[in-house]
CSV table of C-alpha atoms in Angstrom, one decimal:
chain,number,residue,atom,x,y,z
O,12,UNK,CA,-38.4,-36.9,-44.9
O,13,UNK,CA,-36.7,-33.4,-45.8
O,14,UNK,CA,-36.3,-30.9,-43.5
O,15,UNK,CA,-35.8,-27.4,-43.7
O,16,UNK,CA,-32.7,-26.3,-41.5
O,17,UNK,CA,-33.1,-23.1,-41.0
O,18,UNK,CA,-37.0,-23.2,-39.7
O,19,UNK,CA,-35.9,-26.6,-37.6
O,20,UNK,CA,-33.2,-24.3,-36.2
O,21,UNK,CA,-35.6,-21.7,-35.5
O,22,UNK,CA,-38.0,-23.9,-33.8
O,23,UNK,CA,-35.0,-25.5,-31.7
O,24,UNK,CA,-34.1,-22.0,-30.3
O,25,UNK,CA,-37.4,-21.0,-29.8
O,26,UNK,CA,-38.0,-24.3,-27.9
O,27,UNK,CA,-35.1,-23.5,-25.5
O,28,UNK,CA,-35.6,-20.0,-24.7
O,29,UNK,CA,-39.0,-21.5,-23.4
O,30,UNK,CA,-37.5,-24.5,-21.5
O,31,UNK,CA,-35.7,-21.3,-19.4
O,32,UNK,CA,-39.6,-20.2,-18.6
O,33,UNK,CA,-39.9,-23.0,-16.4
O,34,UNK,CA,-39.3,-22.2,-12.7
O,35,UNK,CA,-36.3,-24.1,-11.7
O,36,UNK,CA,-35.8,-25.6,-14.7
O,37,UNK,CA,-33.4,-22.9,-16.7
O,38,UNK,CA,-29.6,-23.8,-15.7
O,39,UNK,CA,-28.2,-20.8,-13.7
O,40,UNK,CA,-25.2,-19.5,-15.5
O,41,UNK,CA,-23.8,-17.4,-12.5
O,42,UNK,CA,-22.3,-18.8,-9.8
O,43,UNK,CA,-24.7,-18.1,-7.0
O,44,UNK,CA,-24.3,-18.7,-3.6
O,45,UNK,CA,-25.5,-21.5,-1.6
O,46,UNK,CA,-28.9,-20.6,0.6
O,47,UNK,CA,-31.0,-22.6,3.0
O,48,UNK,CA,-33.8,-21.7,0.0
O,49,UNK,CA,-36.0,-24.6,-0.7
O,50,UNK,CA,-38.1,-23.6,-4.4
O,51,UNK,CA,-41.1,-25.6,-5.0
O,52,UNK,CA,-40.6,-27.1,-8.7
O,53,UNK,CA,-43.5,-27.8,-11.1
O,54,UNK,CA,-43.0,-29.5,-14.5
O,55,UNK,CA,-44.4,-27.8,-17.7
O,56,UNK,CA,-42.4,-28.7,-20.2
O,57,UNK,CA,-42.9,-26.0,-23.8
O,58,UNK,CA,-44.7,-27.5,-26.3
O,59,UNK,CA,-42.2,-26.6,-28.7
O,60,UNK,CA,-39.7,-29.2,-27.1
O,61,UNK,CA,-42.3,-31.9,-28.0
O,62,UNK,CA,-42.8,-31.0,-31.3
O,63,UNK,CA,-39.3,-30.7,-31.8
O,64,UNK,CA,-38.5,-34.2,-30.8
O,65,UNK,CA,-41.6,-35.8,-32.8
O,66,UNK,CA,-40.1,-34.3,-36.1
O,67,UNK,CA,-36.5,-35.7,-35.2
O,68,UNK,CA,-38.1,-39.0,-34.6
O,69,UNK,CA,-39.9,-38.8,-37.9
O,70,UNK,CA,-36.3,-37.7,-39.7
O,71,UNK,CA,-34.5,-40.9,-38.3
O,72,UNK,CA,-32.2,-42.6,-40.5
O,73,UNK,CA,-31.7,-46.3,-40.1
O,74,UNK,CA,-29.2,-48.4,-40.4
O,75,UNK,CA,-29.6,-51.8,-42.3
O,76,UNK,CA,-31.0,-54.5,-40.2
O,77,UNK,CA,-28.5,-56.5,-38.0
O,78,UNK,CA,-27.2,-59.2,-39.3
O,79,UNK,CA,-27.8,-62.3,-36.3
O,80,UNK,CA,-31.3,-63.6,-34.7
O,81,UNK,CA,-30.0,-62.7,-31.3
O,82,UNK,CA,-29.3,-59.4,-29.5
O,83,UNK,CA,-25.1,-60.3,-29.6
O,84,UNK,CA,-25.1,-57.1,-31.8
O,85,UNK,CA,-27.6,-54.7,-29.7
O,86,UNK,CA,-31.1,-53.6,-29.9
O,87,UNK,CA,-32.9,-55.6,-33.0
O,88,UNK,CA,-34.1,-53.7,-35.4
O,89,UNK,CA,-37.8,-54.3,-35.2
O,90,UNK,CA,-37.9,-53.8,-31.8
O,91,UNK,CA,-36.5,-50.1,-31.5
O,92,UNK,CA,-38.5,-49.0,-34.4
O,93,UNK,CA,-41.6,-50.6,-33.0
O,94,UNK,CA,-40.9,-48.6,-30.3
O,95,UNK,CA,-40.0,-45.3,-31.9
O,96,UNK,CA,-42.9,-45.5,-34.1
O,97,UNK,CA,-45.1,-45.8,-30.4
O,98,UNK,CA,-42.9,-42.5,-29.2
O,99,UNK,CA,-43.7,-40.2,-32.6
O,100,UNK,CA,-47.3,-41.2,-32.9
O,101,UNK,CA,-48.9,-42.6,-29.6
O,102,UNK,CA,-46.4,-41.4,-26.6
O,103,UNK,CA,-47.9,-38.8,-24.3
O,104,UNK,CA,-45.3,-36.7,-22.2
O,105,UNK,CA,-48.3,-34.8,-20.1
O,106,UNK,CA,-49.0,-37.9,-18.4
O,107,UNK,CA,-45.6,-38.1,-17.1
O,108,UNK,CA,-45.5,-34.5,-16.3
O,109,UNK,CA,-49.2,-35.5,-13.9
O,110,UNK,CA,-47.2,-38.1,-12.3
O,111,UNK,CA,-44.3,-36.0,-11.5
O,112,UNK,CA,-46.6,-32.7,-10.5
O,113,UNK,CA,-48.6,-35.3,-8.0
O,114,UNK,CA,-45.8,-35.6,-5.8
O,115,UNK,CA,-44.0,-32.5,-4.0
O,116,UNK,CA,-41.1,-31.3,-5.6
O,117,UNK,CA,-38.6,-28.9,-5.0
O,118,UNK,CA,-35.2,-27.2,-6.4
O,119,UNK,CA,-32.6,-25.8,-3.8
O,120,UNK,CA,-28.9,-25.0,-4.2
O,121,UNK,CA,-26.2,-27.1,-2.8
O,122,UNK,CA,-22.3,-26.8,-3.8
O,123,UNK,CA,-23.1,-24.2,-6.1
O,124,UNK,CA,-25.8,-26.4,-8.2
O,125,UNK,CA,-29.5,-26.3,-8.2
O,126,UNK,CA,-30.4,-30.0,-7.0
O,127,UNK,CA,-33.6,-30.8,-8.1
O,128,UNK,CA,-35.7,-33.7,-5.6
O,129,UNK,CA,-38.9,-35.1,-4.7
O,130,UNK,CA,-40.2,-34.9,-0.8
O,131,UNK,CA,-43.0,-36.8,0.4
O,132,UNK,CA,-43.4,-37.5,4.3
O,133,UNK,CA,-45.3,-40.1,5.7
O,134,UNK,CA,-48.2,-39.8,7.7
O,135,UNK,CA,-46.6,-41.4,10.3
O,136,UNK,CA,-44.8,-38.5,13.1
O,137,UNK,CA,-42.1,-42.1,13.7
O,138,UNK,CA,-41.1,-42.3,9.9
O,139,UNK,CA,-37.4,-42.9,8.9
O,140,UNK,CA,-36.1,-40.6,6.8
O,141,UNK,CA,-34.1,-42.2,3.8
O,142,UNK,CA,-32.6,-40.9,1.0
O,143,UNK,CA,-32.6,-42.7,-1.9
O,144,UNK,CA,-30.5,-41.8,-4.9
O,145,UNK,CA,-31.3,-43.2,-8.8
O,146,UNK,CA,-28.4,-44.8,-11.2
O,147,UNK,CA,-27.8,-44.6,-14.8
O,148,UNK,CA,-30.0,-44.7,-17.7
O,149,UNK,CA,-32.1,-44.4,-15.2
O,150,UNK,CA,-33.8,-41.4,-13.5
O,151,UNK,CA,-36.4,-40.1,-10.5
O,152,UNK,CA,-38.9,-42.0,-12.6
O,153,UNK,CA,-37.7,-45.5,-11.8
O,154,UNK,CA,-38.4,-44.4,-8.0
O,155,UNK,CA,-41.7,-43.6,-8.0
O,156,UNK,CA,-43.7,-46.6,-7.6
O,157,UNK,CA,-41.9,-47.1,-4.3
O,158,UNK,CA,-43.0,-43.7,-2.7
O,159,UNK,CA,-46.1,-45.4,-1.6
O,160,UNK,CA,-45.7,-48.5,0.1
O,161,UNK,CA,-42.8,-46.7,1.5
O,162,UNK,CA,-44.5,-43.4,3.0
O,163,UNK,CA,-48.1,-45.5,3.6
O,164,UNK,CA,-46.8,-49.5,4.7
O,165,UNK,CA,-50.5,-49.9,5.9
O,166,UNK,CA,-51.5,-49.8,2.2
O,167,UNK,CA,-49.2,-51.8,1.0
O,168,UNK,CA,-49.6,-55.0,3.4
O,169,UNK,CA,-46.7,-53.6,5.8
O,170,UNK,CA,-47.4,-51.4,9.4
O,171,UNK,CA,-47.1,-48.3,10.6
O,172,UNK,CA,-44.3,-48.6,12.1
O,173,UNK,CA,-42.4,-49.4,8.8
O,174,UNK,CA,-43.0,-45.9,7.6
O,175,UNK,CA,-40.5,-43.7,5.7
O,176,UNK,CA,-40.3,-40.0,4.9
O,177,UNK,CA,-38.5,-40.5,1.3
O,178,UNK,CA,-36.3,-37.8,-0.3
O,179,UNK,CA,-35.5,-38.6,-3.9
O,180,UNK,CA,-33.3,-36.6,-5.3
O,181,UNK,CA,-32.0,-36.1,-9.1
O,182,UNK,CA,-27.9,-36.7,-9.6
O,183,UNK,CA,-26.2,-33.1,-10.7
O,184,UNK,CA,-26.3,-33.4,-14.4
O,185,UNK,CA,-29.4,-36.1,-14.7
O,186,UNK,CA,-33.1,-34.9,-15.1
O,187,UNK,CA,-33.9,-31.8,-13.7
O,188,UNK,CA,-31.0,-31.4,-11.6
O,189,UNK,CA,-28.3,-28.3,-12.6
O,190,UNK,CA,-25.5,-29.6,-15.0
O,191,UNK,CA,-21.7,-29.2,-13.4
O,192,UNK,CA,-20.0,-26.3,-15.1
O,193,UNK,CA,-16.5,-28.1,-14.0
O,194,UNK,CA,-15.0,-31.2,-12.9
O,195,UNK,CA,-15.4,-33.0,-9.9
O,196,UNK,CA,-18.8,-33.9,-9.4
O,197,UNK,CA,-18.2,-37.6,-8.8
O,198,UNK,CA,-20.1,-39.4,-5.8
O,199,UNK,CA,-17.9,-38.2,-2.9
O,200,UNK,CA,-19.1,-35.0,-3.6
O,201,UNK,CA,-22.8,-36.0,-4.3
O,202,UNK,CA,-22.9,-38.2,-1.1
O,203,UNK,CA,-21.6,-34.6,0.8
O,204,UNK,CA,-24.5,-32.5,-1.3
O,205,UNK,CA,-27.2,-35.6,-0.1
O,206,UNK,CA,-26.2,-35.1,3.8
O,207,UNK,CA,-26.6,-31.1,2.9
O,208,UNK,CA,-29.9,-31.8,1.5
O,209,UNK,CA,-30.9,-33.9,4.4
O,210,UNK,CA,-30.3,-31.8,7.5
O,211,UNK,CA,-31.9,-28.7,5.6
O,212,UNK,CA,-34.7,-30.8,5.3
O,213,UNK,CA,-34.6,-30.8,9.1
O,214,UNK,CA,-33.1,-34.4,9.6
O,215,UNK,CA,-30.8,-35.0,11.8
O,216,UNK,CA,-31.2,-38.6,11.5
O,217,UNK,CA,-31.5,-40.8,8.2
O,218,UNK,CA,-30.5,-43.7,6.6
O,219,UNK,CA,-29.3,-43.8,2.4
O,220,UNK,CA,-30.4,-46.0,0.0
O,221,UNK,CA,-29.0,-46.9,-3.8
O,222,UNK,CA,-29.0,-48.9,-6.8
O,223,UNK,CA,-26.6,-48.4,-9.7
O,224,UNK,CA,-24.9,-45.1,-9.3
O,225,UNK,CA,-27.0,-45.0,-6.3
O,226,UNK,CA,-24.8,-47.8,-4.5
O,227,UNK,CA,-21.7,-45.9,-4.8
O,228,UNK,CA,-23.0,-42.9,-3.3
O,229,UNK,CA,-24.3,-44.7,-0.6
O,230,UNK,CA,-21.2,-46.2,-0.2
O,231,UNK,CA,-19.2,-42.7,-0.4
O,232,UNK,CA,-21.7,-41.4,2.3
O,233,UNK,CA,-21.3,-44.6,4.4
O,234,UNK,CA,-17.2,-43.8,4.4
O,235,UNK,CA,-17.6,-40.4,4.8
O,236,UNK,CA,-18.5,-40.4,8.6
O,237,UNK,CA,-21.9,-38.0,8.2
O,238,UNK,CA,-23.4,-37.1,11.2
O,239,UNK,CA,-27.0,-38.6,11.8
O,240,UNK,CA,-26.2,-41.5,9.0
O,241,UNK,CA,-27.8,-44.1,10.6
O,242,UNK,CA,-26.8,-46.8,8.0
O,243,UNK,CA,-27.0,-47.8,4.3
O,244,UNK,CA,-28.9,-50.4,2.2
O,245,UNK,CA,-27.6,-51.0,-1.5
O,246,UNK,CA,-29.0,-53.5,-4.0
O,247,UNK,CA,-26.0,-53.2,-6.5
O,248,UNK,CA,-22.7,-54.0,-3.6
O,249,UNK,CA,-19.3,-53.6,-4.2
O,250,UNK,CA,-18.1,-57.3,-3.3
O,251,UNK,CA,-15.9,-58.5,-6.1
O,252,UNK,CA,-12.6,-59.2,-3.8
O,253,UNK,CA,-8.9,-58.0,-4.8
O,254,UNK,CA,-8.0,-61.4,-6.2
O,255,UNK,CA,-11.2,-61.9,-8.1
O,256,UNK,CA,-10.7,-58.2,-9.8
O,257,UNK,CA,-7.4,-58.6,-11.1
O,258,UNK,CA,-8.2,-62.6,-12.9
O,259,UNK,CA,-11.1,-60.3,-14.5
O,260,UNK,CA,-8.9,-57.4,-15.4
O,261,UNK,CA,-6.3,-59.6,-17.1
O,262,UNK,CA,-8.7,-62.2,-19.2
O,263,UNK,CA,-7.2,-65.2,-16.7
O,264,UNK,CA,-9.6,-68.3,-15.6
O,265,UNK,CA,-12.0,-68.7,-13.3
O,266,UNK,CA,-10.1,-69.1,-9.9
O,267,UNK,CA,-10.3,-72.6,-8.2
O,268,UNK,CA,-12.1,-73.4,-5.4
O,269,UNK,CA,-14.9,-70.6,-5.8
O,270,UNK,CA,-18.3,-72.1,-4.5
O,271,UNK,CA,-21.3,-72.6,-6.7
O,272,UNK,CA,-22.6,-69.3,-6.0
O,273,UNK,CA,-19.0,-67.1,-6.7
O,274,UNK,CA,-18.6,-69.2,-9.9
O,275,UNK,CA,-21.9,-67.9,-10.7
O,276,UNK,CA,-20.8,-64.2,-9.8
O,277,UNK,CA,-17.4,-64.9,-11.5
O,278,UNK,CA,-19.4,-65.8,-14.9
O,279,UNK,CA,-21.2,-62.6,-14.8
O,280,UNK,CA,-18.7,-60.4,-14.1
O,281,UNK,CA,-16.5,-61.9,-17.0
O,282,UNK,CA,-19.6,-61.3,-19.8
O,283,UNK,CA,-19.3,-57.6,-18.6
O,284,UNK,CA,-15.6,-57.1,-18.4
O,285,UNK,CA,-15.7,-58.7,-22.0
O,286,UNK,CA,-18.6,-58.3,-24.3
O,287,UNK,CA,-21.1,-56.6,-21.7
O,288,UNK,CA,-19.3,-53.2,-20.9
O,289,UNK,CA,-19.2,-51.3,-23.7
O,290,UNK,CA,-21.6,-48.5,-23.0
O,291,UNK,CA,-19.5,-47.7,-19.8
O,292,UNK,CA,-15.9,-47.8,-21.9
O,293,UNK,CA,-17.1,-44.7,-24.1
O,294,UNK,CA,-18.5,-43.0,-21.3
O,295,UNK,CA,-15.5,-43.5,-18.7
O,296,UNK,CA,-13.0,-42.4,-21.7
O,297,UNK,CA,-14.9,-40.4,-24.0
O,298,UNK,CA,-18.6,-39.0,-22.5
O,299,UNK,CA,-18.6,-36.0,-24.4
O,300,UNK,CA,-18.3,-38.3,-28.0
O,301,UNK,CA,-21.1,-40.2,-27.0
O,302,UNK,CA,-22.7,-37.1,-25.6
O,303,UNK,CA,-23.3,-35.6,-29.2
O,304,UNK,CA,-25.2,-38.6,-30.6
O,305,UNK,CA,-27.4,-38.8,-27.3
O,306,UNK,CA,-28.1,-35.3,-27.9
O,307,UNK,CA,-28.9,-35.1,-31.4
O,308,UNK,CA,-30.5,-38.0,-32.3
O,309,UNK,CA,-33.6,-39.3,-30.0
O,310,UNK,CA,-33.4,-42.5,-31.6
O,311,UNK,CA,-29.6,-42.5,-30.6
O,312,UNK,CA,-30.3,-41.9,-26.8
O,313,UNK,CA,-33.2,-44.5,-27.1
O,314,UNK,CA,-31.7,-47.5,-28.3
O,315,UNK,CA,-28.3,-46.8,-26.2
O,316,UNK,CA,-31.0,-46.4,-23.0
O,317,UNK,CA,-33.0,-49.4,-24.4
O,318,UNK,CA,-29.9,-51.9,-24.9
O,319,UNK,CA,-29.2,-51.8,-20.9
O,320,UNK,CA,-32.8,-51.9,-20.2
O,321,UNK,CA,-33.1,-55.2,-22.2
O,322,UNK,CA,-30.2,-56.8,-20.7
O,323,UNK,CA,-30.6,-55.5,-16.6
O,324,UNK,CA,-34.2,-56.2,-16.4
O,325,UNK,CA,-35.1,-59.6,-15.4
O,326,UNK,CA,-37.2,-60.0,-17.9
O,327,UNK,CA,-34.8,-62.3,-20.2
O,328,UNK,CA,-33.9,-59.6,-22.7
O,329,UNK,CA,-37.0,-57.9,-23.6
O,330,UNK,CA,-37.5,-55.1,-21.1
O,331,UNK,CA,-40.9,-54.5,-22.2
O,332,UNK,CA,-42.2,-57.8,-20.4
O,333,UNK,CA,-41.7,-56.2,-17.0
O,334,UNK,CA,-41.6,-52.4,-17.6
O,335,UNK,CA,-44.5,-50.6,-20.0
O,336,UNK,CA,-43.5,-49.1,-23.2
O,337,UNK,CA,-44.9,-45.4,-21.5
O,338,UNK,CA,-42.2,-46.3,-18.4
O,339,UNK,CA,-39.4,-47.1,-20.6
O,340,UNK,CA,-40.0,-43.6,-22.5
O,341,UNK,CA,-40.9,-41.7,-19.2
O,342,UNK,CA,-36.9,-42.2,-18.4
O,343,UNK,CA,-35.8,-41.8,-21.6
O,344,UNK,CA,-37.9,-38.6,-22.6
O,345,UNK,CA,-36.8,-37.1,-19.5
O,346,UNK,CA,-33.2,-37.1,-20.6
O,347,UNK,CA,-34.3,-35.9,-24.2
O,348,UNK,CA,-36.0,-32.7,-22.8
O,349,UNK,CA,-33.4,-31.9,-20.3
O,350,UNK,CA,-30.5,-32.6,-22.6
O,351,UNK,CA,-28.6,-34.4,-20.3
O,352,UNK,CA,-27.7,-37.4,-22.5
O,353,UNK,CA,-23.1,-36.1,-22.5
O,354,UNK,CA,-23.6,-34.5,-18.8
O,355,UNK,CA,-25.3,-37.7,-16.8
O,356,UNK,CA,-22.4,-39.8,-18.8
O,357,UNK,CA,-19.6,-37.6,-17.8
O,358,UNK,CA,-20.3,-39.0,-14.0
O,359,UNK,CA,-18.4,-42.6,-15.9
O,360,UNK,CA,-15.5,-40.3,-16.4
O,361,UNK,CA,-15.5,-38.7,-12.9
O,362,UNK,CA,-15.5,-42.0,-11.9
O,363,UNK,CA,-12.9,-44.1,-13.6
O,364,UNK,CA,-13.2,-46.7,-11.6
O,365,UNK,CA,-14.9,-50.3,-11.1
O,366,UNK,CA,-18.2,-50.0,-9.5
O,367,UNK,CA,-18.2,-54.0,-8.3
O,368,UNK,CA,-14.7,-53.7,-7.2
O,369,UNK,CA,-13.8,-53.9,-3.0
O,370,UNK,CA,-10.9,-52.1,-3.7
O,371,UNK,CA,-11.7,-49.3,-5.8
O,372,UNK,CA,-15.3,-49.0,-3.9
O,373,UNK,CA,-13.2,-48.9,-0.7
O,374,UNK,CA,-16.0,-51.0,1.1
O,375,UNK,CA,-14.1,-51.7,4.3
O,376,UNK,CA,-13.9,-48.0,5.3
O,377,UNK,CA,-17.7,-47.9,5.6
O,378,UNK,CA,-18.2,-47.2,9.6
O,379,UNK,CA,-21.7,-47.3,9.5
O,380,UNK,CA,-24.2,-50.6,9.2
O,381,UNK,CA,-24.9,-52.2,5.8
O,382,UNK,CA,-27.7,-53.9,4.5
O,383,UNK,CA,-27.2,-55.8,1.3
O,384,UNK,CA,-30.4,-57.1,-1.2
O,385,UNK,CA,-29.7,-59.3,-4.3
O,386,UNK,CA,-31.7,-59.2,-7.0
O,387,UNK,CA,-31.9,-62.3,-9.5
O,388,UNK,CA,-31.6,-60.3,-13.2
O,389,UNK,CA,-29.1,-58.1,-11.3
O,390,UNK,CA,-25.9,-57.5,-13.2
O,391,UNK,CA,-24.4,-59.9,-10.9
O,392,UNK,CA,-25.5,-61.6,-8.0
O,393,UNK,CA,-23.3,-60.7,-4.9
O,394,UNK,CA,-22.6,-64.1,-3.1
O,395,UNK,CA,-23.0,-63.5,0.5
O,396,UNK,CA,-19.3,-64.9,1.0
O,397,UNK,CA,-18.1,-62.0,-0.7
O,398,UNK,CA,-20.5,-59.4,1.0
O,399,UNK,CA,-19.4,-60.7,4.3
O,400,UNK,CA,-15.6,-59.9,3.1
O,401,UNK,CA,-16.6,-56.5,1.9
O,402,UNK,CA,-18.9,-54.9,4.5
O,403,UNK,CA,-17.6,-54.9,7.9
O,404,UNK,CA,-21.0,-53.8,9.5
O,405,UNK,CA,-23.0,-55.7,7.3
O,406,UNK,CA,-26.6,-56.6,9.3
O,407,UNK,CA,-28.6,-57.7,6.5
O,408,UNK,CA,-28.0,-60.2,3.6
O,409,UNK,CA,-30.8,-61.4,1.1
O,410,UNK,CA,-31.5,-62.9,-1.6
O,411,UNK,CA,-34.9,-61.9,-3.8
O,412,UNK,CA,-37.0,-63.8,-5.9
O,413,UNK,CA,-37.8,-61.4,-8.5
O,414,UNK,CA,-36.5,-57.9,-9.8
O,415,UNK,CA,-33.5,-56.9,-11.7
O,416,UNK,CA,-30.7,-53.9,-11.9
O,417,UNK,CA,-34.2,-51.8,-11.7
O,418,UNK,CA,-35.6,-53.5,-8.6
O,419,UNK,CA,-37.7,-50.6,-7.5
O,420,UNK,CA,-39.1,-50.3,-11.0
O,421,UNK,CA,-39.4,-54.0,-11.5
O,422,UNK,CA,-41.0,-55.0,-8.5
O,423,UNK,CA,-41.9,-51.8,-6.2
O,424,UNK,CA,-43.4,-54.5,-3.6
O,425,UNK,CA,-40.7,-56.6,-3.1
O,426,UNK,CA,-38.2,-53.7,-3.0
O,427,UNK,CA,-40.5,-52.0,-0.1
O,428,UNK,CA,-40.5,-54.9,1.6
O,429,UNK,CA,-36.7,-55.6,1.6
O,430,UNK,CA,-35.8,-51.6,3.0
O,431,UNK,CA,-38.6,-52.4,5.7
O,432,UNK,CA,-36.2,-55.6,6.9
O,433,UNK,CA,-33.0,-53.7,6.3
O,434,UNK,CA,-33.4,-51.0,8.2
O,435,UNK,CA,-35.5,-52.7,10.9
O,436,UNK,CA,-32.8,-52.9,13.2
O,437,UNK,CA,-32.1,-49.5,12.8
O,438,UNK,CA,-35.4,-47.6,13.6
């Protein structure tokens, strides 16, 4: 399909001068100071934008078809044109927009950025408060289905008593959040914005919660000795110890005398130091390269979104058994229309570092209580050996049936159930 540059230009401009319409969605390009201002935040996103991205789907150039019957080189083929063809033709954006506009949200200024989040209290005068903080590729929208059997546990086969306020925040540079204009926006920093956000919400007491990128922040905020931080729950720990790090990092063998469990963990870890971590190599060393295709090309970001979705969902490589073709593109159409494909992957390059690693995590300086839930399609699955080593003040250790790397997307009940026990103790 030809198109003509200079009106697709034209309708690319246009499109963006709109997106600056939307309260609390244009990117401030002064540096305005902080206020105790909470905006409300409503989602209306130009129609332009959509058009815009249904004619670059249409203009996609493909590459030839790959040339093995498994996924060892990346998304198949059929499967990302199946669902490209879905996004062009069927895929409706408003409905995302209803979800999002259902639930309160809000924009206020911390650090110098606008930080987009969603606020929904609880019924319940007792709640908790907890903040709980998305990963990458994956956004607010992976959250949602959690808000209720968190905020109403009566609903959702739990008590009253297990009742949260939840604050769900967007990352700087991811979804409607404000992109950094300079370095250092890495999850010490985020963790500081969070307990901002918090206590001008009016808590002085709360407990943090994280998966993927969220884990690290909760981690940052658990060694950063925050007033009111009542304790942390992660379902992506940093437990991988010293020893176990540096075999990995230098291509040895497995170590002798692991159990069953850290053999298992030692496996896993070894597919991602070697053939499974890619995605995060460009983006630790180069996010701004890989920023340009995921800004260009929608069919770029989706099938370097849907590649991780495939392999961290427990769903045995086809993320589409466990998450909906609208939920998948949700995520992904978020980052399309906020154009945050380079900015959410220069957080790899603010922190170079290993994720999984005790060391580099700096687990052991975490003051406050830990609660720990392992999920089965998880990247790895933390042995409790090594979460024992790696959390001091670690009060809760288990094991779930079901759910992957996107546990609260995957299986919003069991994930409810499991930040009920965590932070039972804690209440």
């Amino acid at each position: 399909m030809k198109t003509n540059t200079k009106s697709f230009a034209g309708k690319i401009i246009a499109g963006a001068l709109l997106l600056l319409t939307i309260p609390g969605f244009a990117q401030t390009t002064t540096a305005a100071k902080d206020t105790a201002q909470i905006r409300p935040f409503h989602v209306n996103v130009p129609e332009a934008a959509l058009t815009d991205l249904r004619q670059r789907i249409q203009a996609t150039r493909w590459p030839a078809k790959e040339t093995v019957i498994d996924r060892t080189q990346g998304v198949n083929l059929d499967q990302i044109q199946t669902l490209v063809k879905y996004w062009g033709t069927d895929y409706d954006w408003r409905k995302a927009e209803v979800k999002l506009n259902a639930l309160p949200q809000f924009i206020t200024k911390i650090d110098g950025l606008d930080i987009h989040f969603i606020h929904v209290r609880s019924k319940n005068p007792n709640a908790l408060p907890i903040i709980i903080t998305h990963g990458w590729p994956g956004s607010v929208f992976e959250l949602l289905k959690i808000i209720g059997p968190l905020t109403d546990p009566e609903a959702y086969g739990g008590k009253a008593s297990d009742a949260f306020d939840v604050v769900i925040p967007s990352m700087p540079g991811y979804g409607f959040s404000e992109q950094p204009k300079t370095t250092g926006w890495g999850p010490d920093r985020i963790g500081k914005a969070w307990d901002v956000l918090m206590k001008r919400l009016g808590y002085n007491h709360y407990v943090a919660q994280g998966g993927d990128w969220g884990s690290v922040i909760a981690d940052a905020m658990g060694r950063q000795k925050l007033t009111g931080l009542l304790g942390i729950h992660v379902n992506m720990p940093a437990t991988v110890p010293p020893n176990i790090a540096k075999v990995l990092q230098s291509g040895g063998p497995e170590p002798a005398g692991l159990t069953a469990k850290e053999k298992a963990a030692f496996k896993s870890m070894n597919y991602l130091y070697t053939k499974g971590g890619g995605y995060a190599g460009i983006m630790v060393t180069r996010p701004q390269t890989i920023g340009y295709s995921l800004t260009d090309s929608p069919v770029g970001l989706a099938s370097f979104f849907l590649d991780k979705f495939n392999d961290w969902t427990y769903s045995g490589g086809n993320a589409q058994k466990v998450l909906t073709k609208d939920e998948i593109l949700d995520d992904i159409t978020l980052y399309w229309l906020t154009n945050t494909g380079a900015s959410s992957a220069q957080l790899y390059w603010e922190n170079n570092t290993n994720n999984f690693n005790v060391v580099e995590q700096r687990t052991r300086e975490i003051t406050v209580p830990v609660a720990v839930s392992v999920f089965p399609g998880e990247i790895y699955q933390a042995p409790k050996t090594w979460a024992e080593k790696a959390y001091p003040h670690l009060i809760y250790f288990h094991e779930a049936n079901n759910g992957g790397h996107f546990a609260q997307w995957e299986q919003p009940q069991i994930f409810a159930e499991e930040l009920r026990a965590a932070f039972k103790t804690l209440r």
